[in-house]
XYZ file of C-alpha atoms in Angstrom:
498
model
C -77.773 -49.067 -42.610
C -80.166 -51.547 -41.081
C -82.905 -50.761 -38.393
C -80.460 -51.522 -35.991
C -78.267 -48.698 -36.771
C -80.110 -46.063 -37.248
C -82.361 -46.544 -33.293
C -79.120 -47.459 -32.030
C -76.299 -44.409 -31.838
C -73.269 -46.408 -33.373
C -70.168 -45.731 -31.436
C -71.397 -44.181 -28.201
C -70.546 -46.717 -25.550
C -72.389 -49.283 -23.237
C -75.067 -47.187 -20.645
C -72.979 -48.073 -17.166
C -69.844 -46.296 -18.893
C -71.655 -43.302 -20.642
C -73.754 -42.681 -17.634
C -70.632 -42.191 -15.210
C -69.172 -38.911 -18.027
C -73.298 -37.957 -17.937
C -72.739 -38.175 -13.860
C -69.373 -36.117 -14.131
C -71.130 -33.024 -16.034
C -72.616 -30.288 -13.131
C -74.747 -28.308 -15.582
C -75.888 -31.552 -17.386
C -77.372 -32.556 -14.179
C -78.689 -28.935 -12.915
C -80.263 -28.482 -16.230
C -82.567 -32.012 -15.446
C -83.526 -31.432 -12.234
C -84.446 -28.046 -13.020
C -86.515 -28.894 -16.455
C -87.972 -32.075 -15.043
C -88.887 -31.382 -11.843
C -90.955 -28.179 -13.566
C -92.359 -30.497 -16.322
C -93.881 -33.143 -13.484
C -95.066 -30.607 -10.418
C -97.090 -28.972 -13.311
C -98.406 -32.321 -14.973
C -99.342 -33.718 -10.930
C -101.455 -30.353 -10.733
C -103.150 -30.754 -14.004
C -104.215 -34.530 -14.022
C -105.363 -33.947 -10.621
C -108.127 -31.148 -11.701
C -109.779 -34.516 -13.746
C -111.479 -37.016 -11.186
C -111.718 -39.827 -13.796
C -107.891 -39.291 -14.389
C -107.635 -43.086 -13.285
C -110.712 -43.815 -15.200
C -109.321 -42.176 -18.367
C -105.429 -44.068 -18.002
C -107.561 -47.759 -18.317
C -109.586 -46.968 -21.348
C -106.454 -46.112 -23.043
C -104.478 -49.113 -21.965
C -108.086 -51.499 -22.254
C -107.609 -49.671 -26.639
C -104.045 -50.212 -26.513
C -103.986 -53.451 -25.765
C -106.742 -54.173 -28.327
C -105.761 -52.201 -30.881
C -102.345 -53.988 -30.343
C -103.779 -57.833 -30.371
C -105.768 -56.936 -33.605
C -103.116 -54.826 -34.864
C -102.760 -56.272 -38.296
C -106.946 -56.055 -38.631
C -106.745 -52.258 -38.306
C -103.532 -50.833 -40.652
C -105.526 -52.415 -43.340
C -108.654 -50.298 -42.237
C -106.604 -47.454 -41.972
C -105.069 -47.949 -45.698
C -108.310 -47.862 -47.062
C -109.901 -45.109 -45.535
C -106.776 -42.572 -46.364
C -106.804 -44.255 -49.562
C -110.192 -43.584 -50.330
C -109.762 -39.965 -48.734
C -107.557 -39.095 -51.674
C -103.920 -40.537 -50.203
C -101.083 -42.880 -50.893
C -99.950 -45.148 -48.346
C -96.914 -46.935 -48.364
C -95.611 -50.133 -46.586
C -91.812 -49.962 -45.476
C -90.203 -53.050 -43.299
C -87.388 -51.646 -41.971
C -85.057 -48.209 -41.650
C -83.807 -48.289 -45.575
C -87.173 -48.823 -47.112
C -89.162 -46.405 -45.690
C -85.669 -43.974 -46.053
C -85.907 -44.896 -49.875
C -89.378 -44.674 -50.095
C -89.408 -41.330 -48.777
C -86.293 -40.022 -50.852
C -88.308 -41.550 -54.491
C -91.117 -38.963 -53.388
C -89.385 -36.072 -53.082
C -87.249 -36.563 -55.957
C -90.276 -36.795 -57.488
C -91.222 -33.383 -56.933
C -87.920 -31.615 -58.143
C -87.198 -30.579 -54.773
C -83.963 -29.957 -53.017
C -85.123 -29.579 -49.602
C -88.125 -30.514 -47.163
C -89.082 -28.502 -44.036
C -89.983 -31.404 -41.277
C -92.650 -31.322 -37.948
C -90.735 -33.318 -35.434
C -91.090 -37.264 -35.348
C -89.318 -39.417 -33.357
C -89.935 -42.182 -36.456
C -87.364 -39.588 -38.875
C -84.923 -39.857 -36.390
C -85.312 -43.700 -35.774
C -84.674 -44.596 -39.102
C -81.845 -41.430 -39.989
C -84.254 -39.672 -42.600
C -82.443 -36.532 -42.221
C -78.861 -38.309 -43.027
C -80.300 -40.752 -45.521
C -81.629 -37.225 -47.561
C -78.567 -35.570 -47.347
C -77.176 -38.303 -49.169
C -79.573 -37.483 -52.267
C -78.373 -34.353 -52.056
C -82.109 -33.402 -50.579
C -81.604 -30.796 -47.088
C -84.072 -31.556 -44.408
C -85.155 -28.178 -42.207
C -85.985 -29.444 -38.636
C -88.917 -26.426 -37.732
C -89.778 -27.485 -33.666
C -87.738 -25.162 -31.830
C -85.593 -27.558 -29.215
C -85.088 -29.531 -32.809
C -83.827 -26.618 -34.641
C -81.122 -26.271 -31.565
C -80.354 -30.203 -31.867
C -79.861 -29.872 -35.318
C -77.656 -26.472 -35.740
C -75.738 -27.916 -32.887
C -74.740 -30.877 -34.673
C -76.241 -32.568 -31.494
C -78.046 -35.272 -30.221
C -82.002 -35.207 -29.203
C -82.100 -36.063 -25.225
C -85.450 -36.106 -24.524
C -88.670 -37.193 -26.307
C -90.719 -33.718 -25.271
C -87.577 -30.605 -25.151
C -84.783 -32.748 -27.255
C -82.794 -29.641 -26.136
C -83.464 -30.146 -22.606
C -79.285 -30.720 -21.837
C -78.658 -27.389 -23.750
C -78.446 -23.611 -21.288
C -79.708 -20.331 -22.728
C -75.922 -19.254 -23.350
C -74.801 -22.186 -25.329
C -78.683 -22.167 -27.668
C -77.638 -18.090 -28.109
C -73.969 -19.446 -29.233
C -74.785 -22.470 -30.866
C -77.647 -19.848 -33.243
C -74.931 -16.708 -33.330
C -72.815 -19.539 -35.117
C -74.504 -21.215 -37.421
C -77.778 -19.475 -38.647
C -76.359 -17.838 -41.432
C -74.952 -21.794 -42.570
C -78.669 -22.750 -42.858
C -80.512 -19.697 -43.460
C -81.331 -16.420 -42.292
C -78.592 -15.935 -39.497
C -79.011 -14.746 -35.978
C -79.260 -10.910 -35.149
C -76.042 -9.668 -34.361
C -77.738 -8.271 -30.412
C -78.802 -11.924 -29.540
C -79.306 -12.258 -26.110
C -80.166 -15.444 -23.750
C -83.562 -13.667 -23.330
C -85.699 -16.485 -23.939
C -88.188 -14.501 -26.186
C -84.884 -13.048 -28.097
C -83.822 -16.667 -29.263
C -87.630 -17.929 -29.697
C -87.818 -14.961 -31.970
C -84.572 -15.321 -33.777
C -86.467 -18.972 -34.551
C -88.928 -17.645 -35.733
C -87.687 -15.620 -38.292
C -84.613 -18.219 -38.843
C -87.586 -20.496 -40.350
C -90.766 -18.050 -41.581
C -88.696 -18.108 -44.943
C -88.788 -21.788 -45.098
C -92.211 -22.399 -44.366
C -92.964 -19.556 -47.000
C -90.795 -21.528 -49.615
C -91.002 -25.095 -48.903
C -92.647 -27.510 -51.268
C -92.193 -30.301 -49.548
C -93.047 -31.171 -45.595
C -92.132 -34.143 -43.608
C -94.148 -35.121 -40.334
C -94.770 -38.107 -37.884
C -97.828 -38.777 -36.754
C -99.264 -38.929 -32.701
C -102.356 -41.092 -33.411
C -104.327 -42.014 -36.971
C -107.855 -43.106 -37.132
C -108.279 -46.587 -39.007
C -112.287 -46.024 -39.640
C -111.829 -42.280 -41.388
C -108.148 -42.151 -42.530
C -107.700 -39.220 -40.180
C -104.008 -38.438 -39.301
C -103.052 -36.320 -35.786
C -99.912 -33.589 -35.138
C -99.911 -31.930 -31.731
C -97.432 -29.596 -31.267
C -97.030 -26.190 -29.295
C -95.330 -23.498 -31.579
C -96.987 -23.792 -35.104
C -94.518 -24.926 -36.320
C -96.345 -27.844 -36.848
C -99.759 -25.856 -38.386
C -97.193 -24.419 -40.813
C -95.940 -27.353 -42.294
C -98.880 -29.219 -43.031
C -100.952 -26.682 -44.463
C -98.707 -24.623 -46.579
C -96.690 -26.924 -48.923
C -97.831 -28.487 -51.621
C -96.942 -32.187 -50.856
C -96.707 -33.912 -46.991
C -95.341 -37.111 -46.297
C -96.320 -38.486 -43.055
C -93.874 -41.298 -41.427
C -95.438 -43.119 -38.771
C -95.022 -46.199 -36.770
C -97.831 -49.148 -37.732
C -98.027 -48.983 -33.396
C -99.941 -44.946 -33.357
C -102.782 -45.944 -35.350
C -106.614 -45.908 -32.906
C -109.634 -48.276 -34.368
C -111.629 -45.154 -34.236
C -111.647 -41.848 -34.378
C -114.131 -41.017 -31.388
C -110.551 -42.385 -29.600
C -108.905 -39.514 -30.214
C -111.154 -38.298 -26.817
C -109.633 -40.308 -24.687
C -105.879 -39.634 -25.450
C -106.277 -35.774 -26.268
C -107.402 -35.257 -23.176
C -104.256 -37.745 -21.597
C -101.287 -36.461 -23.770
C -100.952 -32.805 -23.296
C -101.647 -33.492 -19.074
C -98.861 -35.905 -19.088
C -96.526 -34.666 -21.590
C -96.168 -30.514 -20.867
C -98.264 -30.061 -17.808
C -100.915 -28.350 -20.134
C -105.280 -29.131 -20.718
C -104.741 -29.411 -24.475
C -102.332 -28.684 -26.788
C -101.981 -25.409 -28.224
C -101.981 -26.883 -31.793
C -104.212 -30.383 -32.865
C -103.625 -30.513 -36.446
C -106.331 -33.499 -38.242
C -105.873 -34.145 -41.960
C -107.775 -36.580 -44.009
C -106.136 -37.610 -46.973
C -106.966 -34.637 -49.499
C -108.733 -31.497 -50.010
C -109.040 -29.874 -53.198
C -107.488 -26.425 -52.573
C -107.064 -26.544 -48.944
C -103.842 -27.242 -48.008
C -101.066 -29.840 -49.417
C -102.354 -31.562 -52.427
C -100.304 -34.908 -52.389
C -100.576 -36.717 -49.273
C -98.614 -39.927 -48.613
C -98.426 -42.247 -45.475
C -95.618 -44.415 -45.144
C -96.107 -47.043 -42.101
C -92.623 -48.181 -40.802
C -92.607 -51.480 -39.040
C -88.724 -51.650 -37.932
C -89.073 -53.987 -35.966
C -92.475 -53.368 -34.431
C -93.683 -56.519 -35.848
C -91.093 -58.769 -33.706
C -91.898 -56.565 -30.566
C -95.229 -57.666 -30.873
C -94.706 -61.732 -30.759
C -93.113 -60.988 -27.744
C -96.482 -61.163 -24.880
C -94.856 -59.278 -22.208
C -92.630 -56.623 -24.088
C -95.019 -55.713 -26.414
C -96.889 -53.399 -24.248
C -94.054 -50.828 -24.784
C -95.556 -50.304 -28.109
C -98.516 -48.715 -26.730
C -96.485 -45.748 -26.262
C -97.648 -42.515 -26.737
C -94.255 -40.403 -26.807
C -95.649 -38.116 -23.619
C -92.015 -38.882 -21.934
C -93.995 -38.622 -17.998
C -91.817 -41.760 -17.435
C -88.349 -39.596 -18.159
C -89.191 -36.865 -15.687
C -90.130 -39.049 -12.983
C -86.941 -41.489 -13.359
C -84.045 -40.643 -10.985
C -81.888 -42.482 -13.433
C -82.916 -40.450 -16.538
C -82.890 -37.323 -13.608
C -79.148 -37.861 -12.970
C -78.158 -39.161 -16.620
C -79.591 -37.582 -19.309
C -81.119 -39.227 -22.704
C -77.244 -39.448 -24.538
C -76.258 -42.360 -22.182
C -78.762 -44.288 -23.715
C -77.217 -44.425 -26.527
C -80.999 -44.404 -28.846
C -83.283 -42.291 -30.045
C -85.858 -43.212 -27.358
C -83.591 -42.448 -23.845
C -85.354 -42.501 -20.745
C -87.528 -46.115 -18.790
C -89.655 -46.069 -22.236
C -86.443 -46.411 -24.351
C -84.768 -49.254 -22.102
C -87.940 -51.291 -22.634
C -88.053 -50.026 -26.415
C -85.097 -50.201 -27.849
C -83.404 -53.622 -27.016
C -87.049 -54.840 -29.155
C -86.982 -53.233 -31.791
C -82.842 -54.231 -32.687
C -82.656 -56.976 -30.524
C -81.699 -57.452 -26.908
C -77.861 -58.220 -28.446
C -77.184 -54.607 -29.478
C -78.994 -53.013 -26.443
C -78.298 -55.886 -23.553
C -77.220 -52.694 -21.015
C -80.075 -50.729 -21.158
C -82.986 -52.938 -19.630
C -80.112 -52.639 -16.646
C -80.403 -49.069 -16.575
C -83.369 -48.422 -13.516
C -83.854 -48.678 -9.882
C -86.830 -50.663 -10.532
C -88.446 -48.390 -8.496
C -92.147 -48.180 -10.067
C -92.200 -44.785 -10.772
C -92.699 -44.870 -14.517
C -95.375 -47.423 -13.760
C -97.276 -44.834 -11.578
C -96.810 -41.814 -14.091
C -97.911 -43.634 -17.768
C -100.802 -42.526 -18.923
C -101.512 -45.892 -20.835
C -100.493 -47.693 -17.829
C -97.532 -49.460 -19.462
C -95.934 -52.026 -16.759
C -92.271 -50.567 -17.628
C -90.633 -52.130 -14.591
C -92.199 -55.165 -15.688
C -91.003 -55.760 -19.505
C -87.164 -54.403 -17.677
C -87.174 -57.265 -15.558
C -88.330 -59.317 -18.329
C -85.573 -57.885 -20.941
C -83.126 -58.156 -18.415
C -83.941 -62.027 -18.001
C -83.776 -61.847 -21.984
C -79.922 -60.262 -21.736
C -78.423 -62.858 -19.549
C -79.950 -65.817 -20.774
C -78.330 -64.361 -24.572
C -75.302 -63.840 -22.921
C -75.068 -67.241 -21.216
C -75.750 -68.827 -25.088
C -72.912 -66.813 -25.921
C -70.125 -68.724 -23.770
C -68.891 -71.572 -23.193
C -68.842 -71.952 -19.725
C -71.376 -70.517 -17.485
C -70.576 -67.226 -15.345
C -69.507 -66.414 -11.795
C -72.371 -65.171 -11.601
C -74.484 -68.168 -12.882
C -72.301 -70.866 -10.598
C -72.948 -68.431 -7.292
C -76.588 -68.791 -8.423
C -76.498 -71.917 -8.330
C -74.500 -72.315 -5.027
C -77.559 -69.925 -3.825
C -80.457 -72.115 -4.925
C -78.403 -75.349 -3.532
C -77.879 -73.341 0.558
C -81.596 -72.005 0.159
C -82.797 -75.510 -0.880
C -81.892 -76.922 2.572
C -82.716 -74.981 5.962
C -79.432 -77.296 7.450
C -77.032 -76.277 4.927
C -78.674 -72.668 5.434
C -77.943 -72.418 9.472
C -74.533 -73.271 8.943
C -73.141 -71.429 5.849
C -75.153 -68.227 8.269
C -72.888 -69.050 11.208
C -69.737 -69.482 8.572
C -70.737 -66.394 7.180
C -71.361 -64.868 10.633
C -67.761 -65.949 11.875
C -66.227 -64.314 8.400
C -67.277 -61.179 8.310
C -66.593 -61.039 12.390
C -62.706 -60.851 10.831
C -63.351 -57.884 8.468
C -65.583 -56.038 8.858
C -65.358 -52.366 10.384
C -68.239 -50.639 12.124
C -70.466 -53.647 11.267
C -69.559 -53.075 6.650
C -67.992 -54.935 4.785
C -65.707 -53.619 2.121
C -65.893 -54.774 -1.892
C -66.744 -58.907 -2.213
C -64.165 -60.361 -4.943
C -66.087 -62.393 -7.568
C -69.694 -61.921 -9.284
C -70.101 -59.976 -6.166
C -67.479 -56.962 -6.946
C -69.355 -54.413 -9.130
C -72.419 -54.621 -6.933
C -70.470 -53.918 -3.905
C -67.705 -51.834 -5.368
C -70.017 -49.176 -5.102
C -71.724 -50.108 -1.937
C -71.433 -50.820 1.553
C -72.303 -54.417 2.434
C -73.685 -55.045 6.204
C -71.786 -57.568 7.851
C -74.394 -60.590 8.536
C -75.774 -60.933 12.091
C -73.475 -62.633 15.176
C -77.095 -64.526 15.176
C -79.734 -65.648 12.902
C -82.979 -65.061 12.887
C -83.985 -69.235 13.227
C -81.634 -69.501 15.635
C -82.380 -65.981 17.927
C -86.620 -67.744 16.916
C -84.882 -71.187 18.788
C -83.522 -69.579 21.800
C -86.024 -66.904 22.978
C -89.277 -69.075 22.214
C -89.334 -72.839 23.027
C -91.162 -74.701 20.661
C -94.822 -76.458 20.986
C -94.615 -80.158 20.566
C -96.441 -79.465 16.422
C -93.358 -77.097 16.127
C -90.365 -79.456 17.213
C -92.631 -82.064 14.598
C -92.246 -79.898 11.805
C -88.809 -78.783 12.352
C -86.858 -82.190 13.085
C -89.009 -82.872 9.697
C -87.366 -79.621 8.509
C -83.681 -80.346 9.454
C -83.836 -83.860 7.892
C -84.525 -82.480 4.633
């Protein structure tokens, strides 16, 4: 499979169609509204505790901008530091190469199962499926990821992958599927969150204790020391990162930071932006291999998979600064109503709308940049100040241009925009069109509103009323109510002459 095949879920409809289905799911919308609202309120409250919150954001954005401009340099520093600490670094150009590397490493241990710490990078490349094809079973250990895996489902949120599931649904999934993957759920399992968490703990513990190989993602990696960082809330990561003999980390190349000291900034921003906490309950850091302590074999797989191509785009590259906090999802009015599955990608929400089209090519995800109201709430919430609306507009232009290149003749929308340019380029032409539009509107308007319009305006006007043009334009009203001075008369005459 190609990188595009893995980042984008094959067979899923484009966003407009998928969103229409999601909007009809009242339970989904209720779950999303409750969960995102709760996380959003917690984030606002906890961020307000820091007087230097905005300074932290600006510092983080500066660090990320610097790192992306010198990414090759810092990656080579990281490789050198990890190697010096006893680890082994592998470079993967795409999903197929990364999957091949990880599969070969697991096979070399003689094991046929691995435990996993939640990692969007491994979801991006379809690692679980690649391992399964090689006869290796991967067990997700994050509670939400476990729910998704047992339910043969797909994640719908960066932080809370099973946000679309209710408690009763989770109970039924556990009762039906846990026995097929290991220890079955208790017979008297209820949908109380404590009972569900305990069932998951008992189910996973036997896997933690027998696993010889673990696969993890990485939140950050410090180039100067070779230290890799994973933050999580349940303790499953700590189990995976300390008990197995072999640890394989798959990390997107954009996760590198220049220095260990930079973690001070990001470990304040990330928990507050993601879970509304002052710090993550579990922050695990490891540097290579330490004899007698933790895994004795450490492999770091540095994943490109479209990131270098994204880096070449001076506007779009800022999406690579994302620290996967999900703050943009929790404030997005579009995501709150459609959920993550509608985006058809491992990366949902506003960040997915700008990252996915760049990783896979705009032609493979052309509808995603339009999955936004451009309200700017995502930009305000982003802890590293990614200007998502700016990138969305930039990618929309690319999508339109790509569509134009594939057509022999211009679209009706393009013709309409060209005609508008001609009209707006002349005050005289604009005045004539305004008078004609006002006269025509009076014939079809009902209560000051016009129904669906034909041609290129059909999609827009089919879901909203169009106000009827005023009987008198602003220019005509101004001319009628304010007798022009001699200077204004001269300027007007010059304008009408064009």
